[in-house]
Coordinates of C-alpha atoms and ligand atoms in Angstrom, one line a residue:
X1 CA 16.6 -3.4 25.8
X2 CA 15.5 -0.1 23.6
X3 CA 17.5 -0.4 20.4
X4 CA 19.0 2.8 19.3
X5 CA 17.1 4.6 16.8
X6 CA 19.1 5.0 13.2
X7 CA 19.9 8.4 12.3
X8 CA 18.9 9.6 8.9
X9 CA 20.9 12.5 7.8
X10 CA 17.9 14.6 4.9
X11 CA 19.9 17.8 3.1
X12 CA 17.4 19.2 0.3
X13 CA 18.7 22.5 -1.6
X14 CA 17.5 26.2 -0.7
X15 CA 14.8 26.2 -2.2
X16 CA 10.8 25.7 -1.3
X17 CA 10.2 23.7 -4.3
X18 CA 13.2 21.5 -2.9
X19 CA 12.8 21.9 0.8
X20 CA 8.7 20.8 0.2
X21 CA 9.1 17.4 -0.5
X22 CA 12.1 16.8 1.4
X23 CA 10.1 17.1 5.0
X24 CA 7.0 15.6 3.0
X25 CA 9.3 12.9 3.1
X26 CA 10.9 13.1 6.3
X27 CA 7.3 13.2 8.2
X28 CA 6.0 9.9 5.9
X29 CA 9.1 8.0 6.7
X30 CA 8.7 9.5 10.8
X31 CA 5.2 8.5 10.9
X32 CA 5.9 4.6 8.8
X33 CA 8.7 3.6 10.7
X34 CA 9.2 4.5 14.4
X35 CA 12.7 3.0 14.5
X36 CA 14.5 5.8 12.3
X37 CA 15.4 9.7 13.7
X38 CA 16.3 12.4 11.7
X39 CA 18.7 15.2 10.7
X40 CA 17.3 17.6 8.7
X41 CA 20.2 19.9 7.3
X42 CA 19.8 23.4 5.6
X43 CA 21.4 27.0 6.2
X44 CA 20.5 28.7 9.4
X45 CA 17.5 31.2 7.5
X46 CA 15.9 28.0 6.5
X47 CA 16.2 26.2 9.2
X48 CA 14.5 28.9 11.0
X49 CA 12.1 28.7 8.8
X50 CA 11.2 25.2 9.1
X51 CA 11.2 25.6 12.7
X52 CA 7.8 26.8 12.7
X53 CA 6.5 24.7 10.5
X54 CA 7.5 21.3 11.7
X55 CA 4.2 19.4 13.4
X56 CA 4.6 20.0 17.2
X57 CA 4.9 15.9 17.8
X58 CA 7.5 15.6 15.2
X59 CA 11.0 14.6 16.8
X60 CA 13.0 15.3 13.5
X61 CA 16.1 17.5 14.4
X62 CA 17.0 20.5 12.5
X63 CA 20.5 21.0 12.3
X64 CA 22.1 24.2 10.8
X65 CA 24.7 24.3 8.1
X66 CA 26.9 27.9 8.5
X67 CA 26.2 30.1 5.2
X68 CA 26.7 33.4 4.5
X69 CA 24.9 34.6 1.2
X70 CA 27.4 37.7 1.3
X71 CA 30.6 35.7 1.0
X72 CA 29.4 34.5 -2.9
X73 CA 28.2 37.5 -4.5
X74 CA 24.5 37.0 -3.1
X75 CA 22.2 40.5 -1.4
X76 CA 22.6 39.7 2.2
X77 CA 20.2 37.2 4.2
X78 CA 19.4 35.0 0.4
X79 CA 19.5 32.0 1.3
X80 CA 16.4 30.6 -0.7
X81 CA 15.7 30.6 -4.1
X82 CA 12.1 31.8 -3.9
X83 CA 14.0 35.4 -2.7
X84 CA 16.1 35.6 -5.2
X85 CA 15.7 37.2 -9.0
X86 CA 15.9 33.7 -11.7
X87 CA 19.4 35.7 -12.3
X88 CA 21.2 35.1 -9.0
X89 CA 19.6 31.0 -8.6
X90 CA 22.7 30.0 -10.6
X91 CA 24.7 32.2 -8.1
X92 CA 23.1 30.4 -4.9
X93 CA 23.8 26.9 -6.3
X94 CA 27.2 27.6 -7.0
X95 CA 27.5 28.9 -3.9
X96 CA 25.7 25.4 -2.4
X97 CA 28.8 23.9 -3.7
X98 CA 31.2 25.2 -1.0
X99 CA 29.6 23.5 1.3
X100 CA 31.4 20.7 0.6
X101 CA 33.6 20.6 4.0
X102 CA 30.9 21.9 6.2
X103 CA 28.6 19.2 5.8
X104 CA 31.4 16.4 6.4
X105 CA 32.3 18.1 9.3
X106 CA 28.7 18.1 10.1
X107 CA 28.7 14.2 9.7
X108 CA 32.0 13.5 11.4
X109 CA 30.0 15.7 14.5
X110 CA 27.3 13.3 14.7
X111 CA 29.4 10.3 14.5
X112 CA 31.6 11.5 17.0
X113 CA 28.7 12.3 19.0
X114 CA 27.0 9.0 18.7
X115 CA 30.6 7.2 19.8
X116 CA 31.3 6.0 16.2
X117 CA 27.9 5.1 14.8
X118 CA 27.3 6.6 11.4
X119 CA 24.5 7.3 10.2
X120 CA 22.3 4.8 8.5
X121 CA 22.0 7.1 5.2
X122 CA 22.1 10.6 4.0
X123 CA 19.5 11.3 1.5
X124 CA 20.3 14.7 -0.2
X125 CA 18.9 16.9 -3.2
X126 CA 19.6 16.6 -7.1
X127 CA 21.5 20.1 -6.8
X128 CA 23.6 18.9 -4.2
X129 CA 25.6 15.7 -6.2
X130 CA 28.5 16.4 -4.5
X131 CA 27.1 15.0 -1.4
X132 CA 27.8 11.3 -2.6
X133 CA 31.5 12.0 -2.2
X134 CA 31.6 12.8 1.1
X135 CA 29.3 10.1 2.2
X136 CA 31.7 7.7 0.5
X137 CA 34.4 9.4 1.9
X138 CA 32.3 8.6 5.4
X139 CA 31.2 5.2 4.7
X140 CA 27.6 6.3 4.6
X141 CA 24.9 4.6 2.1
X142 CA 24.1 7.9 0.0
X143 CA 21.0 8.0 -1.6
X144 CA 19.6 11.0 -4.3
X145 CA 16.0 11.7 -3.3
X146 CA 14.2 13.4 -6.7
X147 CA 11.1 15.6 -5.8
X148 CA 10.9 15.7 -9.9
X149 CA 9.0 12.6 -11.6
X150 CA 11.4 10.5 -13.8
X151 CA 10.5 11.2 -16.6
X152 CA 10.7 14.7 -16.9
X153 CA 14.6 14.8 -15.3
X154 CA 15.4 11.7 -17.6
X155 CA 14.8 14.6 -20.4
X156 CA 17.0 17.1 -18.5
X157 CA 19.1 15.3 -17.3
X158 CA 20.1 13.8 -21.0
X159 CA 20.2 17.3 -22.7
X160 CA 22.6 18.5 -19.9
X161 CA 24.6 15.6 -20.6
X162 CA 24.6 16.1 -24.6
X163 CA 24.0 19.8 -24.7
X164 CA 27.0 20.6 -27.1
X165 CA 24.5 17.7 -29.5
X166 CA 21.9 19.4 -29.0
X167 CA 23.1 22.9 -29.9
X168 CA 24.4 21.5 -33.1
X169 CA 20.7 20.0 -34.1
X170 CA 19.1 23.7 -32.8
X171 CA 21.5 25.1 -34.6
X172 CA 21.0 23.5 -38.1
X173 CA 17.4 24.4 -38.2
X174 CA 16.0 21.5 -37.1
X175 CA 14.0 22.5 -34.2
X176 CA 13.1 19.0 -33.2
X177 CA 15.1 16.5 -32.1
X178 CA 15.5 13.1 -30.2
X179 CA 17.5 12.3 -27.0
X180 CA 20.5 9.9 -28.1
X181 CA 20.0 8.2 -24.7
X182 CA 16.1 8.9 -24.2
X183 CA 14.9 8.1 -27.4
X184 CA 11.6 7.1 -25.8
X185 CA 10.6 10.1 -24.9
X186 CA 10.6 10.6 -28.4
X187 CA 10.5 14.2 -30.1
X188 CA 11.5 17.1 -28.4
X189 CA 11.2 20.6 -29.7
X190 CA 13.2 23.6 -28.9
X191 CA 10.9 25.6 -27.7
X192 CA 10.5 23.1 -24.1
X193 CA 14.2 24.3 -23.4
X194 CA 13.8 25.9 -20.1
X195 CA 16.3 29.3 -20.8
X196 CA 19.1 27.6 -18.8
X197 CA 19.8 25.7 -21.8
X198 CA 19.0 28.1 -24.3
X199 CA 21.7 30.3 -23.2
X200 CA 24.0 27.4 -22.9
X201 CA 27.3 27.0 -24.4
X202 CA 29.1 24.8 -22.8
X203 CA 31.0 27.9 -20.5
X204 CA 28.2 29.5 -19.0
X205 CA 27.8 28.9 -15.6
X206 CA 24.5 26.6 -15.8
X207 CA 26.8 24.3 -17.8
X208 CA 29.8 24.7 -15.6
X209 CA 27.5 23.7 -12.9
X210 CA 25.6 20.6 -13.8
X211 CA 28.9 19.5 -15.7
X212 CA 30.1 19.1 -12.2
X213 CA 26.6 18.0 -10.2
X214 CA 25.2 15.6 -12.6
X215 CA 28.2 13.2 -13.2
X216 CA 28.4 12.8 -9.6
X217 CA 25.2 11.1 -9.0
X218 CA 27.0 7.9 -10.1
X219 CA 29.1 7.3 -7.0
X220 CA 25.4 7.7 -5.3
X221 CA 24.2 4.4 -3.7
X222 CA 20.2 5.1 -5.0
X223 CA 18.0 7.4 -6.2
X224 CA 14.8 7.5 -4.4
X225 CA 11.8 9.3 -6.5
X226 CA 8.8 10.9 -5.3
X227 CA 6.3 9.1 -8.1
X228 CA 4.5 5.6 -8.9
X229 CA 6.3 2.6 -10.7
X230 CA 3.3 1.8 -13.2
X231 CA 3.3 5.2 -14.6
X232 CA 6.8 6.7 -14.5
X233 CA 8.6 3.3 -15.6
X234 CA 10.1 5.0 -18.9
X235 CA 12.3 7.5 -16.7
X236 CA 12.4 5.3 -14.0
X237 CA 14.4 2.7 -16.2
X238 CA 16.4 5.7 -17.8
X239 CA 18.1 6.4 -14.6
X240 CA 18.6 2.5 -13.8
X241 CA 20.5 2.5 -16.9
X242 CA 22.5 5.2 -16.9
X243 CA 23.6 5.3 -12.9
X244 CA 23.4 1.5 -12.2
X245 CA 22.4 1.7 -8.6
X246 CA 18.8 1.0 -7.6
X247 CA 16.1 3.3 -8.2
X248 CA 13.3 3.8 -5.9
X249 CA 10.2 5.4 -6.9
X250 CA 8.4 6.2 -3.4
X251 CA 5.3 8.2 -4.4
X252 CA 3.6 10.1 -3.8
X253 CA 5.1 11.7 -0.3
X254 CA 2.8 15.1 0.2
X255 CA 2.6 17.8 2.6
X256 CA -0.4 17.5 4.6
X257 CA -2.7 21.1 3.9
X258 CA -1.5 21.8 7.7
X259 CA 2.1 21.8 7.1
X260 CA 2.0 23.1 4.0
X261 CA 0.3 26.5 5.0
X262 CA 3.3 27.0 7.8
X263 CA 5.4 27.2 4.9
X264 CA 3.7 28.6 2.7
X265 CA 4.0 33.0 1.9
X266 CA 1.8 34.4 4.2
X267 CA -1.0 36.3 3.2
X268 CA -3.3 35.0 0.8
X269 CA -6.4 32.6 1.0
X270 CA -7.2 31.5 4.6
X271 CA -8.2 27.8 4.1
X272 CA -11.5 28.5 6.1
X273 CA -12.7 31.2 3.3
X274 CA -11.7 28.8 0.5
X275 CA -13.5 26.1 1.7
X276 CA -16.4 28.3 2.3
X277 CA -16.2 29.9 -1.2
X278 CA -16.1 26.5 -3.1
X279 CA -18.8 25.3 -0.7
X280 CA -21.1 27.6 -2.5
X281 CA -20.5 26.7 -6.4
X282 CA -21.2 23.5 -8.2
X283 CA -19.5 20.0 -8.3
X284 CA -16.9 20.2 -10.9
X285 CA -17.2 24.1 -11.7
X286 CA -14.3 25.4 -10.5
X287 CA -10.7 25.9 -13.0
X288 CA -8.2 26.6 -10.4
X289 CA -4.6 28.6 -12.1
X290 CA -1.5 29.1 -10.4
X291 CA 2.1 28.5 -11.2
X292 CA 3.7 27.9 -8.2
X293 CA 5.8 29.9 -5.8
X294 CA 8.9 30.7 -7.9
X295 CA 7.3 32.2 -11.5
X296 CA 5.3 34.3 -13.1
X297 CA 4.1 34.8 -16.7
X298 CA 4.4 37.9 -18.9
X299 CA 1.8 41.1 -18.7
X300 CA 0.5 40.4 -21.9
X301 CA -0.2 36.6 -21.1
X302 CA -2.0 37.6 -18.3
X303 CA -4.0 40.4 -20.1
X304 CA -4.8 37.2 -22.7
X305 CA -5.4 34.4 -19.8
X306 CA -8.0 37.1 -17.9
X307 CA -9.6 37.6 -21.0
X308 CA -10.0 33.6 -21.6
X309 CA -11.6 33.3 -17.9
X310 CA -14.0 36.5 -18.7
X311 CA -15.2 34.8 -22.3
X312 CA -15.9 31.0 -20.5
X313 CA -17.9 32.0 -18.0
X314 CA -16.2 29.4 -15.9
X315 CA -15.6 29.9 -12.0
X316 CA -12.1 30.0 -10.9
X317 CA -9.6 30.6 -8.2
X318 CA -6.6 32.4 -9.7
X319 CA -3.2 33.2 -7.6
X320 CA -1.9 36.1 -9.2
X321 CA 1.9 37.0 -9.0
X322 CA 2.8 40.3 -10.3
X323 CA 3.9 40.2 -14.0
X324 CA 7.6 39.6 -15.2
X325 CA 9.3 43.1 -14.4
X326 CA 7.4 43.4 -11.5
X327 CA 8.8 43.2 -8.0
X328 CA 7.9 39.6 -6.8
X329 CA 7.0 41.8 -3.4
X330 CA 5.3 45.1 -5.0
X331 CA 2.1 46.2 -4.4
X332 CA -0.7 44.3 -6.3
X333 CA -1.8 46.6 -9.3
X334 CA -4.7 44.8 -10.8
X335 CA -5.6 48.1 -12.9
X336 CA -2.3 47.9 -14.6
X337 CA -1.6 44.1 -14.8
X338 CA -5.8 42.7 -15.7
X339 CA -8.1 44.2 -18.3
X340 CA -10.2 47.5 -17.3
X341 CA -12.9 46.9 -14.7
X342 CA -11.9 42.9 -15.0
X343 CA -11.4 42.3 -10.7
X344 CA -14.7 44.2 -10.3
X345 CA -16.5 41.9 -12.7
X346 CA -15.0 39.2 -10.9
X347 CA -16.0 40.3 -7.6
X348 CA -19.2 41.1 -8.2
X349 CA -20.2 38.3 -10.2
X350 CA -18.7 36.4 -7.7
X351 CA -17.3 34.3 -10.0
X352 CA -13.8 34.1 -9.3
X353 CA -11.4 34.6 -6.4
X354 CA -7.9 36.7 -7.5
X355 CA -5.8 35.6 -4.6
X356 CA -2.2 37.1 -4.2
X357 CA 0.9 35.1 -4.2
X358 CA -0.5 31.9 -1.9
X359 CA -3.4 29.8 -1.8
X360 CA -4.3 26.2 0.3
X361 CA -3.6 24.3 -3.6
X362 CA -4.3 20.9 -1.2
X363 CA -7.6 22.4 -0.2
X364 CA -8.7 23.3 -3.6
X365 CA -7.7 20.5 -5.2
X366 CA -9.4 17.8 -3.0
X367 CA -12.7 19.5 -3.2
X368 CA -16.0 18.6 -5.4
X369 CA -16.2 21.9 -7.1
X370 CA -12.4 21.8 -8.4
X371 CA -12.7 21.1 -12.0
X372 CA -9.3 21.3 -13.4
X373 CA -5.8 22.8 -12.6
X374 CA -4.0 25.5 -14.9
X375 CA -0.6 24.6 -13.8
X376 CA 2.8 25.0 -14.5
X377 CA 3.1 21.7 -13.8
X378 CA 6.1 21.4 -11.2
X379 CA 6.1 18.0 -10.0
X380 CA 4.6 18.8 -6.5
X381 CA 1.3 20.5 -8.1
X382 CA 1.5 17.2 -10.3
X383 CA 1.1 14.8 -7.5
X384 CA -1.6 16.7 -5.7
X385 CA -3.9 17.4 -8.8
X386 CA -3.4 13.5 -9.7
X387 CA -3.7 12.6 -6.2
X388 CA -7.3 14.0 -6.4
X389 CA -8.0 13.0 -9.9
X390 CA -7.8 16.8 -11.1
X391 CA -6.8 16.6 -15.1
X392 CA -4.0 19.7 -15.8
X393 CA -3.9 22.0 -18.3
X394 CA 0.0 22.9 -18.7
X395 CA 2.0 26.1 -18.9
X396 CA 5.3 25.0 -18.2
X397 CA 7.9 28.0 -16.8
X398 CA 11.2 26.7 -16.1
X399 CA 13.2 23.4 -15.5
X400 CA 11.6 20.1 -16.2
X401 CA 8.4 21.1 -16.0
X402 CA 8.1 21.3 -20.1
X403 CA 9.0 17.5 -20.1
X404 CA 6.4 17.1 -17.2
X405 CA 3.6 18.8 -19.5
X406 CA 4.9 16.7 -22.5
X407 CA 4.6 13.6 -20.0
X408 CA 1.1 14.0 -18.6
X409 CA -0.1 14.7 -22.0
X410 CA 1.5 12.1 -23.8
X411 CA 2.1 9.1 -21.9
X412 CA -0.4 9.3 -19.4
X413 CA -3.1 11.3 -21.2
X414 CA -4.0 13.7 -18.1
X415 CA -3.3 17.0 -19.8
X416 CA -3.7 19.8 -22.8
X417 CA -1.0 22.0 -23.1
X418 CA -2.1 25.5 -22.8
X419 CA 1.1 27.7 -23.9
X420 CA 4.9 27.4 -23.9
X421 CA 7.3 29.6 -21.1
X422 CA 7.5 33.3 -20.2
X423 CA 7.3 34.7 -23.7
X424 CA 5.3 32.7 -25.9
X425 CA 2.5 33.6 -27.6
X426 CA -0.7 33.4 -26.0
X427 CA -4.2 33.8 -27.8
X428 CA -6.9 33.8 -25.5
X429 CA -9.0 31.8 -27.5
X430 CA -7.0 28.8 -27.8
X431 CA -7.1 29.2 -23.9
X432 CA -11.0 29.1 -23.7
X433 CA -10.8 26.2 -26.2
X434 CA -8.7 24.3 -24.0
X435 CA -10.2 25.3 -20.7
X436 CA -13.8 23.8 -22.7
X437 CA -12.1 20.7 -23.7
X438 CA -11.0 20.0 -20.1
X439 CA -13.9 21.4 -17.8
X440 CA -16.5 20.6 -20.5
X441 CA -18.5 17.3 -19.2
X442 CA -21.9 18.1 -21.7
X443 CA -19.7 17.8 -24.3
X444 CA -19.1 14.5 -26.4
X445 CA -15.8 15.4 -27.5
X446 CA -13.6 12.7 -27.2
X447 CA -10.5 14.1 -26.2
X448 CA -11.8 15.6 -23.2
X449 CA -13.9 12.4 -22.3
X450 CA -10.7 10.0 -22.8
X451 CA -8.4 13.0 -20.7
X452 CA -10.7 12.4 -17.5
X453 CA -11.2 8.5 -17.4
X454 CA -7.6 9.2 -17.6
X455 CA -7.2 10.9 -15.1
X456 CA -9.5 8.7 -12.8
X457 CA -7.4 5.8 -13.8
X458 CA -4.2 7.4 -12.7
X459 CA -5.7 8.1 -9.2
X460 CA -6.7 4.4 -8.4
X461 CA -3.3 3.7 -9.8
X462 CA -1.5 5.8 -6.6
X463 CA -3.7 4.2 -4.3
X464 CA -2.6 1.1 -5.3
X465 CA 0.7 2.3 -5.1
X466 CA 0.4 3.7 -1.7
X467 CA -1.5 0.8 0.1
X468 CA -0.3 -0.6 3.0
X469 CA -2.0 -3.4 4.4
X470 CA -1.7 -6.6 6.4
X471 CA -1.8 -8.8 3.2
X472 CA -1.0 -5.9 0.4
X473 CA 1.7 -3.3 -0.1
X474 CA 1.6 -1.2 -2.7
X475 CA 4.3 -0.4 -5.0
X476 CA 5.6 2.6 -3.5
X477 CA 5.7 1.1 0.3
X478 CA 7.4 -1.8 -0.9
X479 CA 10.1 0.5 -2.7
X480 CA 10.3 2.4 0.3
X481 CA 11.4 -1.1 2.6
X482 CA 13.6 -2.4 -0.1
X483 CA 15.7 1.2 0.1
X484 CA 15.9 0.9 4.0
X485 CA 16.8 -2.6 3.8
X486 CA 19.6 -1.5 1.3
X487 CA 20.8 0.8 3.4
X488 CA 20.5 -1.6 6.5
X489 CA 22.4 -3.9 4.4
X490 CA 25.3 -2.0 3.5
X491 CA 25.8 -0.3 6.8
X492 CA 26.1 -3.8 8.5
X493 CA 28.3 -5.3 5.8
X494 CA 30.8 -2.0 6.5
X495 CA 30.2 -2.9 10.2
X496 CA 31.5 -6.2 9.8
X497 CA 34.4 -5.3 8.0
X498 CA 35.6 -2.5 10.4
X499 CA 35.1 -5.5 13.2
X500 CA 37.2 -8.4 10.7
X501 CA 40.2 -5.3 10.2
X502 CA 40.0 -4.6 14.2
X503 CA 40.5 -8.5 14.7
X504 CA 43.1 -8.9 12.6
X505 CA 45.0 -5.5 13.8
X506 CA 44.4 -7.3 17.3
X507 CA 45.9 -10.6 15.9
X508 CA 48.9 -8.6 14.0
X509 CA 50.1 -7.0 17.5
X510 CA 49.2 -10.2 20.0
X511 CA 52.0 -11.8 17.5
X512 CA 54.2 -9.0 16.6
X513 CA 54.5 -9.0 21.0
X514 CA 54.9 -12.9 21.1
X515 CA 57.9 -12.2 18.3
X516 CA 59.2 -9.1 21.0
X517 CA 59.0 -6.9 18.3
X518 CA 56.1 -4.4 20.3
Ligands
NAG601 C1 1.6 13.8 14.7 O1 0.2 14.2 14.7 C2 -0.4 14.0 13.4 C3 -1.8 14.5 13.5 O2 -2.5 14.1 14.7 C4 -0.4 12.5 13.1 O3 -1.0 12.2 11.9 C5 1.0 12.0 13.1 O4 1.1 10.6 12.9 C6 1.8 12.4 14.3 N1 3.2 12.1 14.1 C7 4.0 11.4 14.9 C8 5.4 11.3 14.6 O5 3.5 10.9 15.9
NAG602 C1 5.2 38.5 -23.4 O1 4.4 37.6 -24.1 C2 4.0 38.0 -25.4 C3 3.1 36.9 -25.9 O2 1.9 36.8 -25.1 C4 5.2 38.1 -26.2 O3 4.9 38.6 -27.5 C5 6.2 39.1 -25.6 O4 7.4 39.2 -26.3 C6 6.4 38.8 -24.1 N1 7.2 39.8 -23.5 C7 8.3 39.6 -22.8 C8 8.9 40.8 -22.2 O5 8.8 38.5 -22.7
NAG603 C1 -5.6 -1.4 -8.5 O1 -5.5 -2.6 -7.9 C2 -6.7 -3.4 -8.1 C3 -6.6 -4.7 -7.2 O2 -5.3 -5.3 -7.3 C4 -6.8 -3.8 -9.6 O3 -7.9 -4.6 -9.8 C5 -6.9 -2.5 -10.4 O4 -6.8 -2.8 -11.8 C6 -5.7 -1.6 -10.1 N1 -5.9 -0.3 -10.7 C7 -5.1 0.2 -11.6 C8 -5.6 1.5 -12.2 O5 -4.0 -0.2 -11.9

């Protein structure tokens, strides 16, 4: 007999960062275990999307939730954060919460459609907490799947929880301070608030918002995380604490280069010109900037980051994103944004590569000449520059990625903090400083020297994490069973107590008839 495969119902929020390692996930856990199929939920625009991107052997389902950006204040057809201004993200995850009764009437469908059988699980994004309700409401095992590293959402998620704290110690002049419930993350400063929380008062939207997402993660079932037990433990032990459900970490789960051009902006650097390009320059020679798809640093930064890149003499491959200001989709001015004459020099030297809005990052991060990485440091370029033993040099933007940078520099020793946010100021300098530190291999300084055995160490440590042999699984394939087998668990517990309440209904009415009451 063919058993029947268990559904697993995948609902990331509308966003690329988000959306990213959600099918990175849903193709690792397609490709592990054959006996699993899955629902992959988002709004129709997305879905679309994805559509073209998804391998041509894969068998995961795309299912469409109804959305219309216009009914919640949103320009029509916005249905992903990466088109939207940073103003109107708050607008769209506000507007993610309404869809609330959609997506149980999604689940009821496929119950009703499989004759009764729920679902195995539904594993759904850190935006979307509300999602734990109606799986309980379902009877589904609900698990949270973070794309962040623990550590760095430990940090936000305690200041959202004791922001009106917080405020108070910003307030008094004491920039730094400790997290009542993180103290081992030890001090924080206020200048690694992403603006969200700057602006924060307790009524602001931001606030209204994760007042009501974050305290719903405890009626979740798990949390699954995309990074590696021996490195993440202080966060991952955080969230054990605070939640008291099991917590997973299953990393790292990455988009292979294919799949991730598909989704990727088009345009940009065709992989076949990269390779060709970094063919041609030295092992280790090559700093590679770019900070992500959703931000963009300040003219001036730029005007002192070019000028950093001119005075080192380093190679690099740089994706360029028009200034803040700018319109994410104008026309590239170079003339306006880089120092005088500063793309010709580049060009001719043949130095560098300015590449607009996208490049292959997996391409250039897993080749010889690749250096180092001037990130932002979202949790996806994380994995892949550690994956590939690439030390970081950190700008964070937005989100957790300050309390990533603060992470990879402090507790794992991977990383020199470059400059601070959108409007910090930058010296270009201290940036070709830095860059020496990192790129530097002549050198005897230490700090540099200890950053990339670091580094090196941290990449044996995922594969040891990610192995999966006969005799050996790593820590990350084991976590990945024990969630499964969770899940299995409860779903068959539920099973047998919707079979016990049938008997005993049975049992009620067979004597209730013998007593002629029927
Ligand atoms: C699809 O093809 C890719 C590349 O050949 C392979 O790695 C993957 O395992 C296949 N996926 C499935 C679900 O068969
Ligand atoms: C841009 O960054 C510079 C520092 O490099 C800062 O002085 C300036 O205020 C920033 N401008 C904006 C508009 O944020
Ligand atoms: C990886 O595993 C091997 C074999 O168990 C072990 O000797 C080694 O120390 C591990 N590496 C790291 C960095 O933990």
């Amino acid at each position: 007999m063919v058993e029947k495969k268990q559904n697993i119902v995948m609902f990331p929020f509308m966003a690329q960062g988000h959306i990213i390692p959600f099918l990175a996930l849903a193709l690792h856990i397609e490709q592990r275990n054959k006996n699993y199929s899955i629902t992959f939920v988002n709004t129709p625009l997305n879905i679309n999307k994805l559509r073209q991107s998804l391998p041509p052997n894969s068998s995961i389902t795309l299912l469409e939730i109804a959305f219309d950006s216009s009914d919640h204040g949103l320009p029509p057809n916005s249905e992903n954060c990466d088109t939207l201004p940073y103003s109107l993200v708050i607008t769209l995850l506000r507007a993610s919460t309404s869809l609330g009764p959609a997506f149980k009437e999604l689940v009821s469908e496929l119950i009703r459609k499989s004759h009764g059988e729920r679902p195995l699980c539904i594993i759904a994004d850190i935006f979307l907490g509300w999602t734990a309700s109606v799986a309980r409401e379902l009877g589904v095992f609900h698990a949270i799947f973070s794309g962040c590293g623990a550590y760095g959402l430990a940090c936000y998620y305690s200041l959202w929880s004791h922001l009106s704290q917080k405020k108070k110690k910003v307030d008094d002049d004491d920039d730094e301070f400790v997290l009542p419930d993180f103290e081992e993350a030890s001090k924080l400063h206020a200048t690694q608030l992403p603006l969200s929380m700057l602006e924060a008062d307790g009524s602001d939207s931001w606030s209204v918002f994760q007042g009501q997402n974050l305290p719903e993660w405890v009626k979740s079932n798990a949390v699954l995380f995309n990074t590696v037990q021996v490195f993440d433990q202080l966060g991952l032990m955080y969230f054990k604490r605070k939640l008291g459900c099991p917590v997973w970490p299953v990393g790292p789960v990455l988009l292979s280069l294919e799949s991730r051009s598909k989704v990727g902006k088009e345009g940009g650097l065709s992989p076949e010109f990269c390779k060709e390009w970094l063919d041609s320059k030295l092992v280790k020679s090559v700093l590679y900037i770019s900070f992500g798809s959703m931000n963009t640093i300040n003219k001036s930064q730029m005007m002192q980051l070019a000028m950093a890149l001119e005075a080192s003499g380093r190679n690099f491959i740089w994706v360029v994103r028009p200034p803040i200001g700018f319109d994410i989709n104008s026309e590239f001015r170079f003339h306006e944004w880089l120092p005088i004459g500063f793309a010709e020099r580049v060009t001719d030297s043949k130095r560098g590569l300015l590449v607009q809005k996208w490049a292959p990052q997996l391409e250039i991060l897993s080749h010889k000449s690749t250096s180092a990485f001037l990130s932002h440091c979202g949790w996806n370029s994380v994995l892949e520059a550690l994956i590939h033993g690439v030390p970081l040099l950190g700008w964070a933007m937005a989100g957790e990625q300050f309390f990533n940078v603060k992470f990879l520099e402090e507790e794992l020793g991977v990383c020199v903090e470059v400059a601070r946010g959108k409007t910090c100021d930058v010296r270009h300098e201290d940036v070709v400083e830095k860059i020496e530190l990192v790129m530097d291999e002549t050198s005897d300084q230490k700090k540099g020297k200890e950053i990339r055995r670091r580094v090196f160490q941290v990449k044996e440590m995922i594969e040891n994490a990610t192995k999966d042999e006969e005799n050996y699984k790593g820590s990350s394939v084991k976590a990945m069973d024990d969630f499964f087998n969770a899940a299995i668990s409860m779903k068959e517990k539920k099973m047998m107590m919707m079979i016990k309440r049938e008997e005993e209904e049975e049992e009620k009415k067979t004597s209730n008839s013998i007593n002629g009451i029927s």
